[in-house]
Amino acid sequence: RTTAFATATGITDVTILGALNTFDLGLISNSLDTKMKAIYPFVGGSASTHKWNFLDARDLNSAFRLQFYGGYTHSSTGVDPNGTNAYADTFIVPSVVTSNYNSVGASVYIRENIQIDYGRDFGCYGSASDNYQFSFLNKYSTNLAYIRASVSGFVGTSGALTNSSGLLTLNRNSSTTHELYRNGSLAFNGSITGSGLPDYNLYLSAQNGLGYITENYSSREMCFFAYHDGLTSGEIITFNSL
């Protein structure tokens, strides 16, 4: 996968490519590669290198390459949205990509510890049958975060989160498990029954509502994102380490 990614991005930096190859081999050796649906490592420092899905480096919607909109700053440290009109379309439709809505998650690495009222680092909601949710409100209030994974309507789990930076994993691995991890450690959890996933594209740095509402913009710099199946606590620890 690293070779295909290097060809697509034009990246020749041996440090970056070596790190990606080590990461990929770690996913494979720990049987995590089959649980990943899309991975964006945000390396290379430009929009043209940041858009690619490491798992499928084709310039196609079906390969989940990103389309950036609005004001982003691209650099060697990641993608930095302006918080007013910037978002990235992943072309991932959770209800289509994920066969089991009780096994779903996403991991985002944020580089800034800032509070943003209602700002989502990723999210989407709505379907033909119900108002299903998949989103993450990262430190939306004083030391609080809010998660929604496979829930119906505007319900979710809130909990303490004093630092919005680090690798944050929204996770559901059973019909009731609903949890958030930070840097491999459980931040908080709750018991909410899973009911379904949205029928609309998942956005980064904002939320896609019903396929036509773009809202809740975030200005936090992001240096990694992955959409995946639900993971065990041990797998989350391993993924954080990798």
Coordinates of N, CA and C in Angstrom, one line a residue:
R1 N 0.8 -1.2 0.0 CA 0.0 0.0 0.0 C 0.9 1.3 0.0
T2 N 2.0 1.2 0.7 CA 2.9 2.4 0.7 C 3.4 2.8 -0.7
T3 N 3.7 1.8 -1.5 CA 4.1 2.0 -2.9 C 3.1 2.7 -3.7
A4 N 1.8 2.2 -3.6 CA 0.7 2.8 -4.3 C 0.5 4.3 -3.9
F5 N 0.6 4.5 -2.5 CA 0.3 5.8 -2.0 C 1.4 6.7 -2.4
A6 N 2.7 6.3 -2.4 CA 3.8 7.1 -2.9 C 3.6 7.5 -4.4
T7 N 3.2 6.6 -5.2 CA 2.9 6.9 -6.6 C 1.8 7.9 -6.8
A8 N 0.8 7.8 -6.0 CA -0.4 8.7 -6.1 C 0.0 10.1 -5.7
T9 N 0.7 10.2 -4.5 CA 1.0 11.5 -3.9 C 2.2 12.1 -4.5
G10 N 3.1 11.4 -5.0 CA 4.4 11.9 -5.5 C 5.4 12.1 -4.4
I11 N 5.1 11.6 -3.2 CA 6.0 11.8 -2.0 C 7.2 10.8 -2.2
T12 N 8.4 11.4 -2.0 CA 9.6 10.6 -2.1 C 10.4 10.7 -0.8
D13 N 10.0 11.4 0.1 CA 10.7 11.5 1.4 C 10.7 10.1 2.1
V14 N 12.0 9.6 2.3 CA 12.1 8.3 2.8 C 11.7 8.1 4.2
T15 N 11.7 9.2 5.0 CA 11.3 9.2 6.4 C 9.8 8.9 6.4
I16 N 9.0 9.7 5.6 CA 7.6 9.6 5.6 C 7.2 8.2 5.1
L17 N 7.8 7.8 4.0 CA 7.4 6.5 3.4 C 7.8 5.3 4.3
G18 N 8.9 5.4 5.0 CA 9.3 4.4 6.0 C 8.4 4.3 7.1
A19 N 7.9 5.5 7.6 CA 7.0 5.5 8.7 C 5.6 4.9 8.3
L20 N 5.2 5.2 7.1 CA 3.9 4.7 6.6 C 4.0 3.1 6.4
N21 N 5.1 2.7 5.9 CA 5.3 1.2 5.7 C 5.3 0.5 7.0
T22 N 6.0 1.1 8.0 CA 6.0 0.5 9.4 C 4.6 0.4 10.0
F23 N 3.9 1.5 9.8 CA 2.5 1.6 10.2 C 1.7 0.5 9.6
D24 N 1.8 0.4 8.3 CA 1.0 -0.6 7.5 C 1.3 -2.0 8.0
L25 N 2.6 -2.3 8.1 CA 3.0 -3.7 8.6 C 2.5 -3.9 10.0
G26 N 2.4 -2.9 10.8 CA 1.9 -3.1 12.2 C 0.4 -3.4 12.1
L27 N -0.3 -2.7 11.2 CA -1.8 -3.0 11.1 C -2.0 -4.4 10.7
I28 N -1.2 -4.9 9.7 CA -1.3 -6.2 9.2 C -1.0 -7.3 10.3
S29 N 0.1 -7.1 11.0 CA 0.6 -8.1 12.0 C -0.4 -8.1 13.2
N30 N -1.1 -7.1 13.4 CA -2.1 -7.1 14.5 C -3.5 -7.3 14.1
S31 N -3.7 -7.7 12.8 CA -5.0 -8.0 12.2 C -6.0 -6.8 12.3
L32 N -5.4 -5.6 12.2 CA -6.2 -4.4 12.2 C -6.5 -3.9 10.8
D33 N -5.7 -4.3 9.8 CA -5.9 -3.8 8.5 C -7.3 -4.1 7.9
T34 N -7.8 -5.3 8.3 CA -9.1 -5.7 7.8 C -10.3 -4.9 8.4
K35 N -10.0 -4.2 9.5 CA -11.0 -3.5 10.2 C -11.0 -2.0 9.8
M36 N -10.0 -1.6 9.0 CA -9.9 -0.2 8.6 C -10.7 -0.1 7.2
K37 N -11.4 1.0 7.1 CA -12.2 1.3 5.9 C -11.5 2.4 5.1
A38 N -10.9 3.4 5.8 CA -10.2 4.5 5.1 C -9.3 5.1 6.1
I39 N -8.1 5.5 5.7 CA -7.1 6.1 6.5 C -6.5 7.3 5.8
Y40 N -6.4 8.4 6.4 CA -5.8 9.7 5.9 C -4.7 10.1 6.8
P41 N -3.4 9.9 6.4 CA -2.3 10.2 7.3 C -1.9 11.7 7.2
F42 N -2.4 12.4 6.2 CA -2.1 13.9 6.0 C -0.6 14.2 6.1
V43 N 0.1 13.6 5.2 CA 1.5 13.8 5.1 C 1.8 14.4 3.7
G44 N 3.0 15.1 3.6 CA 3.4 15.7 2.3 C 3.2 17.2 2.3
G45 N 2.3 17.7 3.1 CA 2.2 19.2 3.3 C 1.4 20.0 2.3
S46 N 0.6 19.3 1.5 CA -0.2 20.0 0.5 C -1.6 19.3 0.3
A47 N -2.5 20.1 -0.3 CA -3.8 19.5 -0.5 C -3.7 18.3 -1.5
S48 N -2.8 18.4 -2.4 CA -2.7 17.3 -3.4 C -2.1 16.0 -2.8
T49 N -1.4 16.1 -1.6 CA -0.9 14.9 -0.9 C -1.8 14.5 0.2
H50 N -2.6 15.5 0.8 CA -3.4 15.2 1.9 C -4.7 14.5 1.6
K51 N -5.1 14.5 0.3 CA -6.5 14.1 -0.1 C -6.6 12.5 -0.2
W52 N -5.5 11.8 -0.2 CA -5.5 10.4 -0.5 C -5.8 9.5 0.7
N53 N -6.6 8.5 0.3 CA -6.9 7.4 1.3 C -5.7 6.4 1.2
F54 N -5.0 6.2 2.3 CA -3.9 5.3 2.3 C -4.2 3.9 1.8
L55 N -5.4 3.5 2.2 CA -5.8 2.1 1.9 C -6.2 1.8 0.4
D56 N -6.5 2.9 -0.3 CA -7.0 2.8 -1.7 C -6.6 4.1 -2.4
A57 N -5.4 4.2 -2.9 CA -4.9 5.5 -3.4 C -5.3 5.7 -4.9
R58 N -6.6 5.7 -5.1 CA -7.1 6.0 -6.5 C -7.9 7.3 -6.4
D59 N -7.9 8.1 -7.4 CA -8.5 9.4 -7.4 C -10.0 9.3 -7.8
L60 N -10.7 8.6 -6.9 CA -12.1 8.3 -7.2 C -13.0 8.5 -5.9
N61 N -14.2 8.9 -6.1 CA -15.1 9.0 -4.9 C -15.2 7.6 -4.2
S62 N -15.3 6.6 -5.0 CA -15.5 5.2 -4.5 C -14.3 4.7 -3.7
A63 N -13.1 5.4 -3.9 CA -11.9 5.1 -3.2 C -11.8 5.9 -1.9
F64 N -12.8 6.8 -1.7 CA -12.8 7.7 -0.5 C -11.7 8.7 -0.5
R65 N -11.2 9.2 -1.6 CA -10.3 10.3 -1.6 C -11.1 11.5 -1.2
L66 N -10.4 12.4 -0.5 CA -11.0 13.6 0.1 C -11.2 14.7 -1.0
Q67 N -12.3 15.5 -0.8 CA -12.5 16.7 -1.6 C -12.6 17.8 -0.5
F68 N -11.6 18.8 -0.6 CA -11.6 19.9 0.3 C -12.4 21.1 -0.2
Y69 N -13.1 21.7 0.8 CA -13.9 22.9 0.5 C -13.5 24.0 1.5
G70 N -13.7 25.2 1.0 CA -13.5 26.4 2.0 C -12.0 26.6 2.3
G71 N -11.8 27.3 3.4 CA -10.5 27.7 3.8 C -9.7 26.8 4.6
Y72 N -8.8 26.0 4.0 CA -7.9 25.1 4.7 C -6.5 25.6 4.5
T73 N -5.7 25.4 5.6 CA -4.2 25.6 5.4 C -3.6 24.2 5.5
H74 N -2.8 23.9 4.5 CA -2.2 22.6 4.4 C -0.7 22.8 4.7
S75 N -0.2 22.0 5.6 CA 1.3 22.1 5.9 C 1.8 20.7 6.3
S76 N 3.0 20.6 6.7 CA 3.7 19.4 7.1 C 3.1 18.8 8.4
T77 N 2.3 19.6 9.1 CA 1.7 19.2 10.4 C 0.3 18.7 10.2
G78 N -0.3 18.9 9.0 CA -1.6 18.4 8.8 C -2.5 19.4 8.1
V79 N -3.8 19.3 8.3 CA -4.8 20.1 7.6 C -5.5 21.0 8.7
D80 N -5.5 22.3 8.5 CA -6.0 23.2 9.5 C -7.2 24.0 8.9
P81 N -8.4 23.7 9.3 CA -9.6 24.4 8.8 C -9.8 25.8 9.4
N82 N -10.4 26.7 8.7 CA -10.6 28.1 9.3 C -11.8 28.2 10.3
G83 N -12.6 27.1 10.4 CA -13.7 27.1 11.3 C -14.9 27.9 10.9
T84 N -15.0 28.3 9.7 CA -16.1 29.1 9.2 C -16.8 28.4 7.9
N85 N -15.9 27.9 7.0 CA -16.5 27.3 5.8 C -15.7 26.1 5.3
A86 N -14.7 25.7 6.1 CA -13.8 24.6 5.6 C -14.4 23.2 6.1
Y87 N -14.4 22.3 5.1 CA -14.7 20.9 5.4 C -14.2 20.0 4.3
A88 N -14.1 18.7 4.6 CA -13.6 17.8 3.7 C -14.7 16.7 3.5
D89 N -15.0 16.4 2.3 CA -16.0 15.3 2.0 C -15.2 14.0 1.8
T90 N -15.5 13.0 2.7 CA -14.8 11.7 2.6 C -15.4 10.8 1.5
F91 N -16.7 11.0 1.2 CA -17.5 10.2 0.3 C -17.8 8.8 1.0
I92 N -17.5 8.7 2.3 CA -17.9 7.5 3.0 C -19.3 7.7 3.5
V93 N -20.2 6.8 3.1 CA -21.6 6.7 3.5 C -21.6 5.6 4.6
P94 N -21.7 6.0 5.9 CA -21.6 5.0 6.9 C -22.5 3.8 6.8
S95 N -23.8 4.0 6.4 CA -24.7 2.9 6.3 C -24.4 1.9 5.1
V96 N -23.6 2.4 4.2 CA -23.2 1.6 3.0 C -21.8 0.9 3.3
V97 N -20.9 1.7 3.9 CA -19.5 1.1 4.1 C -19.5 0.2 5.3
T98 N -20.3 0.4 6.3 CA -20.3 -0.4 7.5 C -21.5 -1.4 7.5
S99 N -21.3 -2.7 7.4 CA -22.3 -3.7 7.3 C -23.1 -3.9 8.7
N100 N -22.4 -3.7 9.8 CA -22.9 -3.9 11.1 C -22.8 -2.6 11.9
Y101 N -24.0 -1.9 12.1 CA -23.9 -0.6 12.8 C -23.6 -0.7 14.2
N102 N -23.5 -1.9 14.8 CA -23.0 -2.1 16.1 C -21.5 -2.4 16.2
S103 N -20.9 -2.2 15.1 CA -19.4 -2.3 15.0 C -18.9 -1.2 14.1
V104 N -18.7 -0.1 14.7 CA -18.3 1.1 13.9 C -17.5 2.1 14.8
G105 N -16.5 2.8 14.2 CA -15.8 3.7 14.9 C -15.0 4.6 14.0
A106 N -14.4 5.7 14.6 CA -13.5 6.6 13.9 C -12.4 7.1 14.8
S107 N -11.3 7.3 14.3 CA -10.2 7.9 15.1 C -9.6 9.1 14.4
V108 N -9.5 10.2 15.2 CA -9.0 11.4 14.7 C -7.8 11.9 15.6
Y109 N -6.7 12.4 15.0 CA -5.7 12.9 15.7 C -5.7 14.5 15.6
I110 N -6.0 15.1 16.7 CA -6.1 16.6 16.8 C -4.9 17.2 17.4
R111 N -4.4 18.3 16.9 CA -3.1 18.9 17.4 C -3.4 20.1 18.3
E112 N -4.6 20.5 18.5 CA -4.9 21.7 19.3 C -5.9 21.4 20.5
N113 N -5.6 22.0 21.6 CA -6.4 21.9 22.8 C -7.2 23.2 22.9
I114 N -8.4 23.2 22.2 CA -9.2 24.4 22.2 C -10.7 24.0 22.3
Q115 N -11.4 24.8 23.0 CA -12.9 24.6 23.1 C -13.6 25.3 21.9
I116 N -14.5 24.6 21.2 CA -15.3 25.2 20.2 C -16.7 24.7 20.4
D117 N -17.6 25.7 20.7 CA -19.0 25.4 20.9 C -19.6 24.7 19.7
Y118 N -20.1 23.5 19.9 CA -20.8 22.7 18.8 C -19.9 22.3 17.6
G119 N -18.6 22.7 17.6 CA -17.7 22.3 16.5 C -17.5 20.8 16.5
R120 N -17.7 20.2 15.3 CA -17.5 18.8 15.1 C -16.2 18.5 14.3
D121 N -15.4 17.6 14.8 CA -14.2 17.3 14.0 C -14.6 16.3 12.9
F122 N -15.7 15.6 13.0 CA -16.3 14.8 11.9 C -17.7 14.6 12.3
G123 N -18.5 14.3 11.2 CA -19.9 14.0 11.5 C -20.8 14.0 10.3
C124 N -22.0 13.2 10.5 CA -23.0 13.2 9.5 C -24.3 12.7 10.2
Y125 N -25.4 13.0 9.7 CA -26.7 12.4 10.2 C -27.8 12.4 9.2
G126 N -28.8 11.5 9.5 CA -29.9 11.4 8.7 C -30.0 10.2 7.8
S127 N -31.2 9.7 7.6 CA -31.4 8.5 6.7 C -32.8 8.6 6.2
A128 N -33.1 7.6 5.3 CA -34.5 7.6 4.7 C -35.5 7.1 5.8
S129 N -35.0 6.4 6.8 CA -35.9 5.8 7.7 C -35.9 6.4 9.1
D130 N -34.8 7.1 9.5 CA -34.6 7.7 10.8 C -33.5 8.7 10.8
N131 N -33.4 9.5 11.9 CA -32.4 10.5 12.0 C -31.2 9.9 12.7
Y132 N -30.5 8.9 12.0 CA -29.4 8.3 12.6 C -28.2 9.2 12.6
Q133 N -27.3 9.0 13.6 CA -26.2 10.0 13.9 C -24.9 9.2 13.9
F134 N -23.8 9.9 13.4 CA -22.5 9.5 13.6 C -21.6 10.8 13.7
S135 N -21.3 11.2 14.9 CA -20.5 12.5 15.0 C -19.8 12.6 16.3
F136 N -18.9 13.5 16.4 CA -18.1 13.7 17.5 C -18.0 15.2 17.8
L137 N -18.5 15.6 19.0 CA -18.3 17.0 19.5 C -17.2 17.0 20.5
N138 N -16.0 17.5 20.0 CA -14.8 17.4 20.8 C -14.6 18.7 21.6
K139 N -14.7 18.5 22.9 CA -14.6 19.7 23.9 C -15.5 20.8 23.4
Y140 N -16.8 20.5 23.3 CA -17.8 21.5 22.9 C -18.2 22.5 24.0
S141 N -17.9 22.1 25.2 CA -18.2 23.0 26.4 C -17.0 22.8 27.4
T142 N -17.0 23.5 28.5 CA -15.9 23.4 29.5 C -15.6 22.0 29.9
N143 N -14.5 21.5 29.3 CA -14.1 20.1 29.7 C -15.1 19.0 29.4
L144 N -15.9 19.2 28.4 CA -16.9 18.2 28.0 C -16.8 17.8 26.5
A145 N -17.1 16.5 26.2 CA -17.2 16.1 24.8 C -18.5 15.3 24.7
Y146 N -18.9 15.1 23.5 CA -20.2 14.4 23.2 C -20.1 13.5 22.0
I147 N -20.5 12.3 22.1 CA -20.4 11.3 21.0 C -21.7 10.8 20.6
R148 N -21.8 10.5 19.3 CA -23.0 9.8 18.8 C -22.6 8.8 17.7
A149 N -22.8 7.5 18.0 CA -22.4 6.5 17.0 C -23.6 5.5 16.9
S150 N -24.2 5.5 15.7 CA -25.3 4.6 15.4 C -26.5 4.8 16.3
V151 N -26.7 6.1 16.7 CA -27.9 6.4 17.6 C -29.0 7.0 16.8
S152 N -30.2 6.9 17.3 CA -31.4 7.5 16.6 C -31.8 8.8 17.3
G153 N -31.9 9.9 16.5 CA -32.3 11.2 17.1 C -31.1 11.8 17.7
F154 N -31.4 12.9 18.4 CA -30.3 13.7 19.0 C -30.0 13.3 20.4
V155 N -29.6 12.0 20.6 CA -29.2 11.5 21.8 C -27.7 11.1 21.7
G156 N -27.1 10.9 22.8 CA -25.7 10.5 22.7 C -25.1 10.3 24.1
T157 N -23.8 10.3 24.2 CA -23.1 10.2 25.5 C -22.2 11.3 25.7
S158 N -22.3 12.0 26.8 CA -21.3 13.1 27.1 C -20.4 12.7 28.2
G159 N -19.3 13.3 28.3 CA -18.4 13.0 29.4 C -17.2 14.0 29.5
A160 N -16.4 13.8 30.5 CA -15.3 14.8 30.7 C -14.2 14.6 29.7
L161 N -13.7 15.7 29.2 CA -12.6 15.7 28.3 C -11.9 17.0 28.4
T162 N -10.8 17.0 29.2 CA -10.1 18.3 29.5 C -9.2 18.7 28.4
N163 N -8.8 17.8 27.5 CA -7.9 18.1 26.4 C -8.4 17.6 25.1
S164 N -8.6 18.5 24.1 CA -9.1 18.1 22.8 C -8.1 17.6 21.9
S165 N -6.8 17.6 22.3 CA -5.8 17.1 21.4 C -5.5 15.6 21.6
G166 N -4.7 15.0 20.7 CA -4.3 13.6 20.8 C -5.1 12.8 19.8
L167 N -5.0 11.4 19.9 CA -5.7 10.5 19.1 C -7.0 10.2 19.9
L168 N -8.1 10.6 19.3 CA -9.4 10.4 19.9 C -10.2 9.4 19.1
T169 N -10.7 8.4 19.8 CA -11.4 7.3 19.1 C -12.8 7.2 19.6
L170 N -13.8 7.4 18.7 CA -15.2 7.2 18.9 C -15.5 5.7 18.6
N171 N -16.1 5.0 19.5 CA -16.1 3.5 19.3 C -17.4 2.9 19.7
R172 N -18.0 2.0 18.9 CA -19.1 1.2 19.3 C -18.7 -0.3 18.8
N173 N -18.7 -1.2 19.8 CA -18.3 -2.6 19.5 C -19.4 -3.6 20.0
S174 N -20.6 -3.1 20.3 CA -21.7 -3.9 20.7 C -23.0 -3.1 20.5
S175 N -24.1 -3.8 20.8 CA -25.4 -3.1 20.6 C -25.6 -2.0 21.6
T176 N -24.8 -2.0 22.7 CA -25.0 -1.0 23.8 C -23.7 -0.2 24.1
T177 N -22.6 -0.7 23.7 CA -21.3 0.0 24.1 C -21.2 1.3 23.2
H178 N -20.9 2.4 23.9 CA -20.7 3.7 23.3 C -19.6 4.4 24.1
E179 N -18.5 4.6 23.4 CA -17.3 5.1 24.2 C -16.4 6.0 23.4
L180 N -15.6 6.8 24.2 CA -14.6 7.6 23.6 C -13.3 7.3 24.3
Y181 N -12.2 7.1 23.5 CA -10.9 6.9 24.0 C -10.0 8.1 23.6
R182 N -9.0 8.4 24.5 CA -8.0 9.5 24.1 C -6.6 8.8 24.4
N183 N -5.8 8.8 23.3 CA -4.5 8.3 23.4 C -4.5 6.9 24.0
G184 N -5.5 6.1 23.6 CA -5.5 4.7 24.0 C -6.1 4.4 25.3
S185 N -6.6 5.4 26.1 CA -7.2 5.3 27.4 C -8.7 5.7 27.3
L186 N -9.5 5.0 28.0 CA -10.9 5.3 28.0 C -11.2 6.6 28.7
A187 N -11.8 7.6 28.0 CA -12.1 8.9 28.5 C -13.5 8.8 29.2
F188 N -14.5 8.2 28.5 CA -15.8 8.0 29.1 C -16.6 7.1 28.2
N189 N -17.7 6.5 28.8 CA -18.5 5.6 28.0 C -20.0 5.7 28.5
G190 N -20.9 5.1 27.8 CA -22.3 5.0 28.2 C -22.9 3.8 27.5
S191 N -24.1 3.6 27.9 CA -24.9 2.4 27.3 C -26.1 3.0 26.6
I192 N -25.9 3.0 25.3 CA -27.0 3.5 24.4 C -27.2 2.5 23.3
T193 N -28.4 2.0 23.0 CA -28.6 1.0 22.0 C -28.4 1.5 20.6
G194 N -27.6 0.8 19.9 CA -27.4 1.1 18.5 C -28.6 0.9 17.6
S195 N -28.9 1.7 16.6 CA -30.1 1.6 15.8 C -29.9 1.8 14.3
G196 N -28.8 2.4 13.9 CA -28.5 2.6 12.5 C -27.5 3.6 12.2
L197 N -27.1 3.7 11.0 CA -26.1 4.7 10.5 C -26.6 5.6 9.4
P198 N -26.1 6.8 9.3 CA -26.5 7.8 8.3 C -26.3 7.3 6.9
D199 N -27.2 7.8 6.0 CA -27.1 7.5 4.6 C -26.4 8.6 3.8
Y200 N -25.7 9.5 4.5 CA -25.1 10.6 3.8 C -23.6 10.7 4.1
N201 N -22.9 11.3 3.2 CA -21.4 11.4 3.3 C -20.9 11.9 4.6
L202 N -19.9 11.3 5.1 CA -19.2 11.7 6.3 C -18.3 12.9 6.0
Y203 N -18.4 14.0 6.7 CA -17.5 15.1 6.6 C -16.5 15.2 7.7
L204 N -15.3 15.8 7.4 CA -14.3 16.1 8.4 C -14.3 17.7 8.6
S205 N -14.1 18.1 9.8 CA -14.0 19.5 10.2 C -15.4 20.2 10.2
A206 N -16.5 19.4 10.0 CA -17.8 19.9 10.1 C -18.8 18.7 10.1
Q207 N -20.1 19.0 10.0 CA -21.1 17.9 10.0 C -22.0 18.1 8.7
N208 N -22.2 16.9 8.1 CA -23.2 16.9 7.0 C -24.5 16.5 7.5
G209 N -25.5 17.4 7.4 CA -26.8 17.1 7.8 C -27.8 16.8 6.6
L210 N -28.3 15.6 6.5 CA -29.3 15.2 5.5 C -28.8 15.4 4.1
G211 N -27.5 15.5 3.9 CA -26.9 15.6 2.6 C -26.9 17.0 2.0
Y212 N -27.5 18.0 2.7 CA -27.5 19.4 2.1 C -27.2 20.5 3.2
I213 N -27.1 20.1 4.4 CA -26.8 21.1 5.5 C -25.3 20.9 5.9
T214 N -24.5 21.8 5.8 CA -23.1 21.8 6.3 C -23.0 22.7 7.5
E215 N -22.7 22.2 8.6 CA -22.8 23.0 9.9 C -21.7 22.5 10.9
N216 N -21.7 23.3 12.0 CA -20.8 22.9 13.1 C -19.4 22.8 12.7
Y217 N -18.8 23.9 12.1 CA -17.4 23.9 11.7 C -16.5 23.9 12.8
S218 N -15.4 23.2 12.6 CA -14.3 23.1 13.6 C -13.0 23.8 13.0
S219 N -12.3 24.5 13.9 CA -11.0 25.1 13.5 C -9.8 24.3 14.0
R220 N -10.0 23.1 14.5 CA -8.9 22.4 15.1 C -8.0 21.7 14.0
E221 N -6.7 21.8 14.1 CA -5.8 21.2 13.1 C -5.9 19.7 13.3
M222 N -6.0 19.0 12.2 CA -6.1 17.5 12.2 C -4.9 16.9 11.4
C223 N -4.2 15.9 12.0 CA -3.1 15.3 11.3 C -3.3 13.8 11.0
F224 N -4.5 13.3 11.3 CA -4.7 11.9 11.0 C -6.2 11.6 11.2
F225 N -6.8 10.8 10.3 CA -8.2 10.4 10.5 C -8.3 9.0 9.9
A226 N -9.1 8.1 10.6 CA -9.4 6.8 10.1 C -10.8 6.4 10.4
Y227 N -11.5 5.9 9.5 CA -12.9 5.3 9.7 C -12.7 3.8 9.7
H228 N -13.3 3.2 10.7 CA -13.0 1.7 10.9 C -14.2 1.0 11.6
D229 N -14.1 -0.3 11.7 CA -15.1 -1.1 12.5 C -14.9 -0.7 13.9
G230 N -15.8 -1.2 14.8 CA -15.6 -1.1 16.2 C -14.4 -1.9 16.6
L231 N -13.7 -1.4 17.6 CA -12.5 -2.1 18.1 C -12.6 -2.4 19.6
T232 N -11.9 -3.5 20.0 CA -11.8 -3.8 21.4 C -10.9 -2.8 22.1
S233 N -10.9 -2.8 23.4 CA -10.0 -1.9 24.1 C -8.5 -2.2 23.8
G234 N -8.2 -3.4 23.7 CA -6.8 -3.8 23.4 C -6.4 -3.3 22.0
E235 N -7.3 -3.4 21.0 CA -7.0 -3.0 19.6 C -6.9 -1.5 19.6
I236 N -7.6 -0.8 20.4 CA -7.5 0.7 20.4 C -6.1 1.1 21.0
I237 N -5.7 0.4 22.0 CA -4.4 0.6 22.6 C -3.3 0.4 21.5
T238 N -3.4 -0.7 20.8 CA -2.4 -1.1 19.8 C -2.5 -0.1 18.6
F239 N -3.7 0.3 18.2 CA -3.8 1.3 17.1 C -3.2 2.6 17.5
N240 N -3.4 3.0 18.8 CA -2.8 4.3 19.3 C -1.3 4.2 19.2
S241 N -0.7 3.0 19.6 CA 0.7 2.9 19.6 C 1.3 2.9 18.2
L242 N 0.6 2.2 17.3 CA 1.0 2.3 15.9 C 1.0 3.7 15.3

